[in-house]
XYZ file of C-alpha atoms in Angstrom:
92
model
C 2.565 -2.045 4.699
C 1.717 -1.046 1.220
C 2.690 -4.433 -0.122
C 0.508 -6.135 2.643
C -2.475 -3.957 1.484
C -1.746 -4.711 -2.120
C -1.772 -8.418 -1.335
C -5.039 -8.290 0.308
C -6.640 -6.180 -2.480
C -4.917 -8.531 -5.202
C -6.610 -11.626 -3.392
C -9.957 -10.000 -3.401
C -9.355 -8.877 -7.064
C -8.504 -12.345 -8.243
C -11.375 -13.878 -6.299
C -14.233 -11.488 -7.418
C -13.196 -10.543 -10.921
C -11.552 -11.834 -13.843
C -9.068 -10.437 -16.538
C -10.664 -7.768 -18.641
C -13.572 -6.945 -16.154
C -13.944 -3.576 -14.692
C -13.429 -2.863 -11.015
C -14.839 0.202 -9.402
C -13.501 1.947 -6.437
C -15.532 4.857 -5.199
C -13.311 5.782 -2.304
C -9.818 5.278 -4.107
C -7.620 7.015 -1.620
C -4.241 5.875 -2.317
C -4.871 4.109 -5.635
C -3.929 0.697 -4.623
C -6.829 -0.817 -6.107
C -6.018 0.688 -9.461
C -2.414 -0.545 -9.218
C -3.491 -4.065 -8.456
C -5.970 -4.051 -11.215
C -3.434 -2.961 -13.686
C -1.129 -5.906 -12.465
C -3.888 -8.418 -12.835
C -5.149 -6.961 -16.245
C -8.402 -5.621 -14.994
C -9.867 -2.229 -16.021
C -10.426 0.123 -13.113
C -12.536 3.249 -12.365
C -11.176 5.032 -9.418
C -13.110 7.857 -7.665
C -12.056 10.152 -4.928
C -13.358 13.553 -3.910
C -9.914 15.026 -2.983
C -8.435 16.814 -6.065
C -4.857 16.061 -4.893
C -5.426 12.404 -5.124
C -5.222 12.731 -9.045
C -1.597 13.552 -8.913
C -0.848 10.750 -6.415
C -2.617 8.233 -8.442
C -0.528 9.092 -11.545
C 2.668 8.523 -9.508
C 1.452 5.470 -7.664
C 0.001 3.777 -10.677
C 2.688 4.561 -13.017
C 5.027 2.144 -11.296
C 2.504 -0.692 -12.113
C 1.932 -0.011 -15.685
C 3.175 -2.140 -18.400
C 3.084 0.377 -21.333
C -0.697 0.570 -21.015
C -2.329 3.750 -21.812
C -3.794 5.604 -18.731
C -6.209 8.388 -18.772
C -7.118 10.418 -15.725
C -10.105 12.798 -15.829
C -11.235 15.059 -13.007
C -14.928 15.708 -12.662
C -16.031 18.473 -10.317
C -19.458 16.917 -9.657
C -21.580 13.873 -10.005
C -23.538 15.268 -12.976
C -20.533 15.792 -15.192
C -19.324 12.088 -14.253
C -22.641 10.591 -15.204
C -22.711 12.735 -18.471
C -19.295 11.486 -19.338
C -20.196 7.794 -18.611
C -23.353 8.272 -20.880
C -21.318 9.605 -23.748
C -18.932 6.464 -23.380
C -21.852 4.135 -23.332
C -23.245 5.692 -26.568
C -19.808 5.355 -28.193
C -19.275 1.884 -26.929
């Protein structure tokens, strides 16, 4: 079932984005979008309100990694997340 879901997400990813683009998934759940993005050389921002998903993402996405640097950050609320985005925008 997982490979089937990855295939669907992969088809959407290839159709709606290009290598190097940023894909946002605000209901990340299992992290499938992140795994597909890594395989297709896209950047991704995964969000989920369940704190347990961070650990699951790390395991699920680790399998798709090709010696790429991954960073997992947990934000307790939307204000912290937006503040971090603003800092990144100023740096970049």
